[in-house]
Coordinates of C-alpha atoms and ligand atoms in Angstrom, one line a residue:
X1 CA -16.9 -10.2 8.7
X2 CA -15.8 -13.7 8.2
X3 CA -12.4 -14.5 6.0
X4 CA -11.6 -17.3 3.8
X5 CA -8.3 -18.6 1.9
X6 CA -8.3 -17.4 -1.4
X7 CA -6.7 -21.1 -2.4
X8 CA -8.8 -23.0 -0.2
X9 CA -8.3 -25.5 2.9
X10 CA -5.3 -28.0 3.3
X11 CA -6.9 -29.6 6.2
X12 CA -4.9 -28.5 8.7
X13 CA -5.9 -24.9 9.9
X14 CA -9.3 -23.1 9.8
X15 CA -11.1 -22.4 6.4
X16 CA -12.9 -19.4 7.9
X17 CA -11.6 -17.3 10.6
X18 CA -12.4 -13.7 12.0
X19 CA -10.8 -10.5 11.0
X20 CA -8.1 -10.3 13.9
X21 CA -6.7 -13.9 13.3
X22 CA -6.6 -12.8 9.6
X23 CA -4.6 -10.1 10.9
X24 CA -2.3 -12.1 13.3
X25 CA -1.6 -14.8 10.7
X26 CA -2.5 -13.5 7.1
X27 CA -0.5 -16.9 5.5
X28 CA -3.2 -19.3 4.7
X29 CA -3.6 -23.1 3.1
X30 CA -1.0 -23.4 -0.5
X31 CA 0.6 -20.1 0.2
X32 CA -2.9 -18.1 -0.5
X33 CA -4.1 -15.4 1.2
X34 CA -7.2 -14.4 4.0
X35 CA -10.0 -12.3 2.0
X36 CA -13.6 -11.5 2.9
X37 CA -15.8 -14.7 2.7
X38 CA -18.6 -12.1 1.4
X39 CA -19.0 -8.1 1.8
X40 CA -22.6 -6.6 2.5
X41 CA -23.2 -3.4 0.8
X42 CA -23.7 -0.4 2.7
X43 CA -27.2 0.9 3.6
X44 CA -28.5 3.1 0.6
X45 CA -28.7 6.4 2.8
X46 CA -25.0 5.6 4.2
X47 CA -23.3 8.7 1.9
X48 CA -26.3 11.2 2.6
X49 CA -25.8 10.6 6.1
X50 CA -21.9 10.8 6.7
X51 CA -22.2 14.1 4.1
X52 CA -20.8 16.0 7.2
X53 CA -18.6 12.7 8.8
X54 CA -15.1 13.9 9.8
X55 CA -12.6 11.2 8.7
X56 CA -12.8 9.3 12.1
X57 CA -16.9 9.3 11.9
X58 CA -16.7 7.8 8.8
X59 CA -14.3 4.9 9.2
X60 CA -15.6 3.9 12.4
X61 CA -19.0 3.5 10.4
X62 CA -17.5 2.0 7.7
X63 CA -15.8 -0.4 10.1
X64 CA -18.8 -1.2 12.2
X65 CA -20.5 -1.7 8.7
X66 CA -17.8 -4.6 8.4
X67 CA -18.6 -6.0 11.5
X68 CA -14.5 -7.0 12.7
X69 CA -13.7 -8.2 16.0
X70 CA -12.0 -5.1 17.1
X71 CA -13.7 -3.3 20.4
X72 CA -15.1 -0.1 19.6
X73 CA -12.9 1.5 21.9
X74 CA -9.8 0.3 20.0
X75 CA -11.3 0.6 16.8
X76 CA -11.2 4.7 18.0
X77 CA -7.7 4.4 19.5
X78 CA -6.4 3.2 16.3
X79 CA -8.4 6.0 14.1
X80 CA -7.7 8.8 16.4
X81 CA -3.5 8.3 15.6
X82 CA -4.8 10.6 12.8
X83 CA -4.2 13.1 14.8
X84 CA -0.9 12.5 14.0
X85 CA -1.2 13.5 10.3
X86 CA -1.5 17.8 9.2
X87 CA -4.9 18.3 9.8
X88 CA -6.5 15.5 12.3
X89 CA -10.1 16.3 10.7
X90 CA -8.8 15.5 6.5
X91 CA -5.6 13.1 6.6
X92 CA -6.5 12.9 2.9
X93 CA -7.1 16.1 1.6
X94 CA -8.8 16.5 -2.1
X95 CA -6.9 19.0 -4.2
X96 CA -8.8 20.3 -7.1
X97 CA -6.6 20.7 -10.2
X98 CA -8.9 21.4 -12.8
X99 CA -12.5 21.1 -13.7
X100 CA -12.6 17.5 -13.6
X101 CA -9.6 16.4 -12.0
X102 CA -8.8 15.9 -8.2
X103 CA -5.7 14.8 -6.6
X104 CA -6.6 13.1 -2.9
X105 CA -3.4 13.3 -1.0
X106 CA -2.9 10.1 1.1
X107 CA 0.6 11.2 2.2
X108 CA 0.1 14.2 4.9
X109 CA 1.2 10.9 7.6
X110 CA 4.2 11.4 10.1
X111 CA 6.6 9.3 6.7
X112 CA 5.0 11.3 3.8
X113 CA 3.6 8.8 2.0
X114 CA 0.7 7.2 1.6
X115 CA 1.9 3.9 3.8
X116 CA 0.5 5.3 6.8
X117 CA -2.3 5.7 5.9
X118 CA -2.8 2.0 6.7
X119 CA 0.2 1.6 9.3
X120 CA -1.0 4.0 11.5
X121 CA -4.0 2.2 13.1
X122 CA -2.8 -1.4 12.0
X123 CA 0.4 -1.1 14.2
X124 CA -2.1 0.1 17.1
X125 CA -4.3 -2.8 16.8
X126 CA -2.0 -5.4 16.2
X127 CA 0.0 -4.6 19.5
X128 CA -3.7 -4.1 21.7
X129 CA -4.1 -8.1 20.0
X130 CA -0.7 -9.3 20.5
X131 CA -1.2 -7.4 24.6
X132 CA -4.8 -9.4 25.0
X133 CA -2.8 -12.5 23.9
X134 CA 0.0 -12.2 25.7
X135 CA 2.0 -13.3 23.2
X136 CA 5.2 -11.5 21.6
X137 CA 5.3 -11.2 17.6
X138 CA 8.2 -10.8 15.2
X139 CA 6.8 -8.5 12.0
X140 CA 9.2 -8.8 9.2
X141 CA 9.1 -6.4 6.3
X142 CA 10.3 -6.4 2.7
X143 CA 10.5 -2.8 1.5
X144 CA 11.1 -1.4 -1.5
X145 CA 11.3 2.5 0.4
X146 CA 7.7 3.4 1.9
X147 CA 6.6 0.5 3.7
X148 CA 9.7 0.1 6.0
X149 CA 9.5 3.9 7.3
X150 CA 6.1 3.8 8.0
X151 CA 5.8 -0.1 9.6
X152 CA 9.0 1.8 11.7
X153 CA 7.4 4.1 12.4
X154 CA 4.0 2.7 13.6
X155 CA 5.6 -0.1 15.6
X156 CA 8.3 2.1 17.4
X157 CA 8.1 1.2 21.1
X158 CA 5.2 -0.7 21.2
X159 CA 4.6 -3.2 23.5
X160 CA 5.0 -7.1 22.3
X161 CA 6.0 -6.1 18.9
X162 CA 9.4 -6.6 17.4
X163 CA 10.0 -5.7 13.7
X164 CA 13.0 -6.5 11.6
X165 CA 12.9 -4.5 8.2
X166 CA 14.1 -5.7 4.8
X167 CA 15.4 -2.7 2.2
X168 CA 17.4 -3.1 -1.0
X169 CA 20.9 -1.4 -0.5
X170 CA 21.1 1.2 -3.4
X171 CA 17.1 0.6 -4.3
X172 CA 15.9 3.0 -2.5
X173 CA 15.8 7.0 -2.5
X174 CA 18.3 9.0 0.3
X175 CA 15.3 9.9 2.5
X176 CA 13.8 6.5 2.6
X177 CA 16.7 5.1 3.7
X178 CA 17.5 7.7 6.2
X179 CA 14.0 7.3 7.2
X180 CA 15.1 3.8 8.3
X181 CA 18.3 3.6 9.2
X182 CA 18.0 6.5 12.2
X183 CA 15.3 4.4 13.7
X184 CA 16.4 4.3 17.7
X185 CA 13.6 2.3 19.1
X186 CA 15.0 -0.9 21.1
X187 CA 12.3 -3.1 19.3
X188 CA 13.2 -2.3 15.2
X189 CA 15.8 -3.6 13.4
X190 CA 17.1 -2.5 10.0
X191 CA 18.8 -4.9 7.6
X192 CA 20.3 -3.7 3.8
X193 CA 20.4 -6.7 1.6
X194 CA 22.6 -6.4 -1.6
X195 CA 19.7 -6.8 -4.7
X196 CA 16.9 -5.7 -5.8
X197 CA 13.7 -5.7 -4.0
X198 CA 12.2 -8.8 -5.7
X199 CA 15.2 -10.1 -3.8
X200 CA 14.3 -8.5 -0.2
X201 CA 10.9 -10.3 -0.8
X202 CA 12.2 -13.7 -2.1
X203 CA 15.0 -13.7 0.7
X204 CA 12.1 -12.8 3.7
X205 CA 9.9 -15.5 1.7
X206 CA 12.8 -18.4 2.3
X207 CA 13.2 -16.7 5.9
X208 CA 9.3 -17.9 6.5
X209 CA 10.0 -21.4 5.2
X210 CA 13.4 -22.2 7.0
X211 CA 12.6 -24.8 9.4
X212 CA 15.7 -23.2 11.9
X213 CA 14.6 -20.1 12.1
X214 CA 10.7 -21.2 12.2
X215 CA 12.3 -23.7 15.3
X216 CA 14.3 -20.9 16.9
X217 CA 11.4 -18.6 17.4
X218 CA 9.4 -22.0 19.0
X219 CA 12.0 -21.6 21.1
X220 CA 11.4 -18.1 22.0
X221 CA 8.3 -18.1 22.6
X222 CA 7.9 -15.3 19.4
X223 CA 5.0 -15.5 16.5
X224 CA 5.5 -14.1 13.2
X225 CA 3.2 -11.6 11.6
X226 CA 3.5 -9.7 8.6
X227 CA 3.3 -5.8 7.6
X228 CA 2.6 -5.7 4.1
X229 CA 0.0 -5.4 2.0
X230 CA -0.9 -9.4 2.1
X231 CA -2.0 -8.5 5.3
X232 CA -5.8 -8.0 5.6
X233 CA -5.7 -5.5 8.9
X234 CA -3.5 -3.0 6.5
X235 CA -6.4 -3.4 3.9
X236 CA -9.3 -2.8 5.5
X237 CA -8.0 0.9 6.1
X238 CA -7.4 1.3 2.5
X239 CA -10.9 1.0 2.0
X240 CA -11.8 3.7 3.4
X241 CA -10.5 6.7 1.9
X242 CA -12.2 6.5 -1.5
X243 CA -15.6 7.3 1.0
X244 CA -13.9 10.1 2.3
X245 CA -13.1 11.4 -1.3
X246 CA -16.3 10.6 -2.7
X247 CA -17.7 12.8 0.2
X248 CA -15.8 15.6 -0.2
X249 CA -16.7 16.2 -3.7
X250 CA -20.3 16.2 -2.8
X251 CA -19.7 18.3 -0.1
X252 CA -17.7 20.9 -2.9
X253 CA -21.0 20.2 -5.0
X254 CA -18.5 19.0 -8.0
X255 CA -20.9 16.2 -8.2
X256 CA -24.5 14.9 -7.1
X257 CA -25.0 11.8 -4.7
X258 CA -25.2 9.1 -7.2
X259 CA -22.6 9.7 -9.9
X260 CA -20.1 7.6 -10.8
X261 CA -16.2 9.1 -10.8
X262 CA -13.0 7.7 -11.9
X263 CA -10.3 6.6 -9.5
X264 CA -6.6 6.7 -10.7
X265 CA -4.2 4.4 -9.3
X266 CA -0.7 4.7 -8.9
X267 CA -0.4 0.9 -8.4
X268 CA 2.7 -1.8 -7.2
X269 CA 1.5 -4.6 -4.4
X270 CA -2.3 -3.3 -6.0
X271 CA -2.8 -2.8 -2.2
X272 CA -4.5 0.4 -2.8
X273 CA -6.3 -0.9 -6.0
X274 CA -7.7 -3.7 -3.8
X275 CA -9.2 -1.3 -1.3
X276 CA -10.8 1.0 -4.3
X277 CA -11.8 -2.7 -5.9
X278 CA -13.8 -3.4 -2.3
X279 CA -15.2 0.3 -1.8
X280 CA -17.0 -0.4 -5.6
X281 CA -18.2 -3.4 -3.3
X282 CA -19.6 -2.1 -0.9
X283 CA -21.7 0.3 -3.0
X284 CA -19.4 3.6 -3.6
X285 CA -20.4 4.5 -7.0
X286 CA -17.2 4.5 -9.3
X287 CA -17.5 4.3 -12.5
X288 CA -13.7 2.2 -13.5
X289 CA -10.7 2.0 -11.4
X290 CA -7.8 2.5 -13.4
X291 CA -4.6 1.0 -12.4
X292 CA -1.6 2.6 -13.6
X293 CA 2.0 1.3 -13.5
X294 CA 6.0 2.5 -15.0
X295 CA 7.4 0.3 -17.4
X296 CA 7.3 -2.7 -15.5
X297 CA 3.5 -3.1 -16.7
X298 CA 2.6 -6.7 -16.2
X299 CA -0.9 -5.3 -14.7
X300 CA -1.4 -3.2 -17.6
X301 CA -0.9 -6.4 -19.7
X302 CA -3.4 -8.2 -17.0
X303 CA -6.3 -5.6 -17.4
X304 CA -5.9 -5.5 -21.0
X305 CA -5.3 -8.7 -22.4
X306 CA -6.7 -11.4 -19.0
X307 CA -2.7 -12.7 -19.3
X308 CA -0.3 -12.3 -16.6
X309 CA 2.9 -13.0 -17.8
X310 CA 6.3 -12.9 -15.5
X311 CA 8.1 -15.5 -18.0
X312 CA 9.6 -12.7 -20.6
X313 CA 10.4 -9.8 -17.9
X314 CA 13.1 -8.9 -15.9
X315 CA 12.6 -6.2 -13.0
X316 CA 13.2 -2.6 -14.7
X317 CA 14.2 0.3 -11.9
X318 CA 12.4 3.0 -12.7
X319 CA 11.5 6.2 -11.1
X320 CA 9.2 5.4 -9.3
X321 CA 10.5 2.4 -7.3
X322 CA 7.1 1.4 -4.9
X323 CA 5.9 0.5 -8.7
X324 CA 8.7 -1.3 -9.7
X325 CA 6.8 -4.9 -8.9
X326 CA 6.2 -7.8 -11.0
X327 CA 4.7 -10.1 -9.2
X328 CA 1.0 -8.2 -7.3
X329 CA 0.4 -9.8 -4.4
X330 CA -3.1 -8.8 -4.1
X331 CA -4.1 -9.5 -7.8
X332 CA -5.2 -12.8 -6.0
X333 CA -7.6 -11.3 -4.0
X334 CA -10.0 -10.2 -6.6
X335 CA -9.5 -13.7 -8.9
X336 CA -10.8 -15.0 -5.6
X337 CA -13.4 -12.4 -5.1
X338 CA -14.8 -12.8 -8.7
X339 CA -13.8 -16.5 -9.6
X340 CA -13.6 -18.8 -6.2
X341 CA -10.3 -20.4 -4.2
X342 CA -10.7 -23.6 -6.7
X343 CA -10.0 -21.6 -9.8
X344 CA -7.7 -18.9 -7.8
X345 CA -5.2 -21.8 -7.0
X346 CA -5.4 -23.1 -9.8
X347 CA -4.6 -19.3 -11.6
X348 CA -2.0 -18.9 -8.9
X349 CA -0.3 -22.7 -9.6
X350 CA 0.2 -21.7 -13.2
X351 CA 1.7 -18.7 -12.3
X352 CA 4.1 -20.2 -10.1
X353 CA 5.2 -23.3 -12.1
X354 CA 5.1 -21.4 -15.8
X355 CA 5.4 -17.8 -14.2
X356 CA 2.3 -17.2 -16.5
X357 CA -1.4 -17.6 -16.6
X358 CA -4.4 -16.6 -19.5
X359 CA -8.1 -16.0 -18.0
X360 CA -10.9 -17.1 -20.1
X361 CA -12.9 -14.9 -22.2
X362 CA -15.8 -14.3 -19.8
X363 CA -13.2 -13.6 -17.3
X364 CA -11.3 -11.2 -18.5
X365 CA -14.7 -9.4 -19.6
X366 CA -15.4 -9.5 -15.7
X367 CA -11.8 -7.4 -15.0
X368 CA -12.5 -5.0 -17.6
X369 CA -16.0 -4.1 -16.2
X370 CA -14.0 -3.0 -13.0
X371 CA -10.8 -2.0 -14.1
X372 CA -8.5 0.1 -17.0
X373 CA -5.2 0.2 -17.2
X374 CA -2.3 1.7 -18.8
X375 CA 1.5 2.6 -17.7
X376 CA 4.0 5.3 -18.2
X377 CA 7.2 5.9 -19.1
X378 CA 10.2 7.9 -17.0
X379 CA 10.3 10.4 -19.3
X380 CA 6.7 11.1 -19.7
X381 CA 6.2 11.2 -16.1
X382 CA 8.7 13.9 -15.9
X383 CA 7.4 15.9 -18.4
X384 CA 3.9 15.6 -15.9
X385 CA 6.0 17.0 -13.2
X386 CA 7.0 19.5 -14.9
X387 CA 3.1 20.8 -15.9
X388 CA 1.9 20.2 -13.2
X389 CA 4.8 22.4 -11.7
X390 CA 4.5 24.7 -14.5
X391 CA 0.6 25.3 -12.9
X392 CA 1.5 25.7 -9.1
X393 CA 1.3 21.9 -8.3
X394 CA 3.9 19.2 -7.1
X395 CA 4.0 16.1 -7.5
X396 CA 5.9 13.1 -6.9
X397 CA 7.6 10.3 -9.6
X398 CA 4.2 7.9 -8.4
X399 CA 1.6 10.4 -8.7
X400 CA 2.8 11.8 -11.7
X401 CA 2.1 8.3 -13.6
X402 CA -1.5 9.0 -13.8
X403 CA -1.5 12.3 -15.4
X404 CA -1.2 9.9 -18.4
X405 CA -4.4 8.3 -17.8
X406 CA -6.8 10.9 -16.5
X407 CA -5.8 12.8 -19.4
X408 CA -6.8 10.1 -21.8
X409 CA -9.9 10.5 -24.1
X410 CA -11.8 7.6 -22.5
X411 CA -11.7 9.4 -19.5
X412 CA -11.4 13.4 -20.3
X413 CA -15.0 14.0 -19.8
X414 CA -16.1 11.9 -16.6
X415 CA -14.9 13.2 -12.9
X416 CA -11.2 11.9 -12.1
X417 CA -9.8 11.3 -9.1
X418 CA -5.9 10.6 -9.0
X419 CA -4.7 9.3 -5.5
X420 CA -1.5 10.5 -4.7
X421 CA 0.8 8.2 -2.3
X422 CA 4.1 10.4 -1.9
X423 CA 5.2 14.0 -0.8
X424 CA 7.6 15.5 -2.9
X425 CA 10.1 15.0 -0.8
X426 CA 10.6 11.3 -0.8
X427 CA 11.8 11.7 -4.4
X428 CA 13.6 14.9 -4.4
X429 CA 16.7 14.0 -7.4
X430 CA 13.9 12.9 -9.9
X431 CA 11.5 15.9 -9.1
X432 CA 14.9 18.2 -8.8
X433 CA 15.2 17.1 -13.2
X434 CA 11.8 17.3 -13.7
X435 CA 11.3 21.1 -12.9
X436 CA 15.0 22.6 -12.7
X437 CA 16.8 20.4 -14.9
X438 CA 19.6 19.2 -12.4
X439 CA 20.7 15.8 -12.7
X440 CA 22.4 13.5 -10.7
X441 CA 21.8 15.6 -7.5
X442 CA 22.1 14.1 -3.6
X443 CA 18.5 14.1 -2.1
X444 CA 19.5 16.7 0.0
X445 CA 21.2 18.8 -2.7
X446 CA 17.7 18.0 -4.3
X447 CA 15.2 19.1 -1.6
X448 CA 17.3 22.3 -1.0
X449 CA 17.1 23.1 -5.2
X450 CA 12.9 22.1 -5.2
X451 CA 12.3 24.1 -2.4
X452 CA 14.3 27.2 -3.5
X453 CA 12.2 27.6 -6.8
X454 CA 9.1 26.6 -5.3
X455 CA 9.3 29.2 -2.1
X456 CA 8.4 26.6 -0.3
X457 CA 10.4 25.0 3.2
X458 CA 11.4 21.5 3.8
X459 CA 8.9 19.6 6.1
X460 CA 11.3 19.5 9.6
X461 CA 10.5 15.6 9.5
X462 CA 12.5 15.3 6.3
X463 CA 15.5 18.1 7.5
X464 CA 16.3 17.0 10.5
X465 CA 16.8 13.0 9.0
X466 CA 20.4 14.2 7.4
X467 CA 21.8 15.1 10.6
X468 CA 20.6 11.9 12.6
X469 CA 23.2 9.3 13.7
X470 CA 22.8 6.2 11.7
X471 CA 21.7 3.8 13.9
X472 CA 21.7 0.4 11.7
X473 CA 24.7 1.0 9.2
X474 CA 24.2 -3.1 8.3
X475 CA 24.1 -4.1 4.6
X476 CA 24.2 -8.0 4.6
X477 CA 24.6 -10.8 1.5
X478 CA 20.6 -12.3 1.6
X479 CA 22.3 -16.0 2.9
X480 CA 22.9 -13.9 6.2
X481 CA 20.0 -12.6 7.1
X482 CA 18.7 -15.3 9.1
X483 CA 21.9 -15.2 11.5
X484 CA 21.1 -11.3 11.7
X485 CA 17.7 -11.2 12.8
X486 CA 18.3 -14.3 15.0
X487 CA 20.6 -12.1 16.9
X488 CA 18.9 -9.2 17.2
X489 CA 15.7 -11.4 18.7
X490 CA 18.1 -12.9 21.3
X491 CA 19.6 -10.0 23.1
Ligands
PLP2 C1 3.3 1.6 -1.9 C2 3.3 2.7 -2.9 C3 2.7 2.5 -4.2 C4 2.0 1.2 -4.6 O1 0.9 0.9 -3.8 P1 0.3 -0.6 -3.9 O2 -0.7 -0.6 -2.8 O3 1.5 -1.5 -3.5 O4 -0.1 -0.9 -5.2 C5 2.7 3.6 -5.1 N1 3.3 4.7 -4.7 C6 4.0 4.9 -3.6 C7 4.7 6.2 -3.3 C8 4.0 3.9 -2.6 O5 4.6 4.1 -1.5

């Protein structure tokens, strides 16, 4: 598979490059993105004959279908670190709820939620490329409370990686932060910044274009890479998972090979959209992909009116914080996939100078064929979590959003499936409401209240976090940050 810039070439780097300098370096020409040049649709019989794949099987097909410049025998490295999730065999286990909805749970990882998924085999692979290089990289990382644990957590101890991790003081949840900030590996670093999250991004985005800190790492000898979602090599294993469910359904004989279903997206960085947006793609038959958000709803206002409008909103905390995003970052990848780099800069331009752009008719006809949206509101969600509760299921604050949607007449009578990025216990105080009617409880106050009336224990990974010595106690104004991770790279 060959990548492209999804705002074409400056001139003064590589218009097409392989998968693991993608990975490596996912910045490309005018601040766009790497995405695939073109994707090949699986062979018809692919599902009939992965009907008994375990999850390893399956991706490494899927992979090999792609055709990346990974060695097999890393490709299985990286895959087999599922081992490290509850059952090795099903990292993301389909739930059935009712009739015709499923919930496939992507958080059973070693940070409970749905990040490692991807983080797991990405950390794996960028270290074996960063080894074969010889070359030492700096990953920074924005978070707004799932993607630093798990990019922690992937990275921790390994060889020629350093990672220096971004989180909003206050702007995450207890256990996140916890999660984070008991992180003893001599190659992480853990910064708070006072702000919001928008503000962790915007200060690692000036980080990336300061010409002392870019000169200081020369000086090092250190490369910078990048853990989130704009990074292809985190992508291309959330494209896999929507096989896996699709399989499992046939395998329960809920449906025949060939029919369509409905995925249900708790969505943010549209990360995990992107991936279900590629698996339609490559030939997985869905039927819409519906991409749910809280009241920050700019991507419900995308999908249903072609207009993506930043200019009249203000960041709203919500909860259910990974959602709590304005600006996508992988919207751009599917303007490029279905419009071209010449109109996707353009797009992207307009969005930057006016903090607003309106696709054309045709265009916006070409979003709805793929996509539906809609968004839900804190209170609603709750009352989901507490159904859901109310019938022997629980949920998290993310999850919960698309109960709204799967239970929406345009979609009552198709299958639904409704991935689920968190464990309960990442969001214990909001849950704790929901289904016991506490308020204003500690996370640990929480967990102990949830698990009491649910019978149920808290995961060890979770307990043990409240009696760990914090090991980076740092919360830092965003003009300091720079000095911060400076020192951390030099001792
Ligand atoms: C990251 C995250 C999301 C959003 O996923 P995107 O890929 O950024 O759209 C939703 N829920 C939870 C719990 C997450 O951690």
């Amino acid at each position: 598979m060959i990548f492209t810039e999804t705002r074409g070439n400056d001139g003064t780097r590589d218009a097409r490059v392989s998968f693991a300098a993608a990975l490596l370096s996912p910045i490309s020409s005018f601040g766009g993105i790497y995405s695939p040049a073109q994707l090949s649709p699986i062979p018809a019989d692919f599902l009939a004959r992965h009907l008994n794949s375990t999850y390893q099987e399956l991706a490494l097909a899927l992979l090999q279908h792609l055709d990346i410049d990974i060695e097999e025998s890393v490709l299985r490295q990286a895959l087999a670190l599922y081992s490290r999730f509850d059952d090795a065999n099903d990292p993301a286990p389909l739930v059935k709820i009712d009739e015709k909805l499923f919930v496939s749970e992507l958080y059973h990882g070693p940070t409970r939620a749905f990040k490692d998924m991807a983080l797991q085999p990405f950390g794996l692979i960028l270290s074996d490329l960063a080894q074969r290089n010889n070359q030492q990289y700096l990953v920074l990382t924005a978070t707004s409370g799932d993607t630093g644990p798990a990019a922690l957590e992937t990275f921790r101890d390994r060889a020629n990686i350093r990672v220096a991790c971004l989180y909003p003081d206050g702007g995450t949840s207890d256990v996140q932060r916890l999660q984070m900030v008991t992180e003893t590996a001599d190659n992480l670093k853990v910064i708070g910044i006072r702000g919001n999250f928008d503000d962790a991004q915007s200060a690692l985005k000036s980080l990336l274009a300061s010409p002392t800190f870019k000169r200081r790492l020369r000086e090092l000898d250190i490369s910078l890479s990048a853990a989130n979602s704009v990074n292809f090599g985190r992508i291309i294993f959330q494209m896999l998972y929507q096989f896996h469910s699709y399989l499992s359904l046939l395998r329960q004989q809920e449906i025949e090979l060939g029919d369509e279903v409905v995925l249900h997206i708790p969505s943010g960085n549209f990360g995990n959209a992107l991936g279900a947006y590629y698996a339609q793609r490559l030939g997985l038959p869905l039927a819409k992909i519906v991409i749910v958000s809280n009241a920050n709803n700019v991507l419900t206002e995308w999908i249903e009116h072609g207009r993506y409008d930043l200019s009249k909103r203000e960041l709203i905390a919500t909860t259910s914080p990974a959602m709590d995003i304005l600006k996508s970052s992988n919207v751009e990848r599917v303007l490029f996939d279905l419009f071209g780099a010449a109109r996707t800069r353009e797009l992207m331009q307009q969005l930057d100078d006016n903090g607003c752009y309106q696709l054309e008719a045709d265009e916006h006809d070409r979003i709805k064929a793929v996509f539906a949206a809609d968004f839900c509101s804190d209170e609603e969600s709750m009352q989901f979590i507490k159904q859901a509760f109310e019938r022997g299921y629980l949920l998290d604050p993310h999850t919960s959003t698309c109960f709204k949607t799967c239970r929406s007449a345009a979609f009552a009578d198709q299958v639904n499936i409704i991935y689920s990025t968190a464990e309960w216990t990442k969001f214990a105080p909001v849950i704790d409401a929901a289904i016991n009617g506490n308020r204003g409880q500690s996370d640990r106050a929480a967990l102990a209240s949830i698990a009491a009336r649910a019978n149920i224990a808290v995961p060890s990974v979770i307990a043990e976090l409240f009696d760990k010595p914090v090991v980076h106690p740092g919360v830092v104004e965003k003009q300091d940050i720079e000095a911060e991770i400076l020192k951390f790279l030099e001792t």
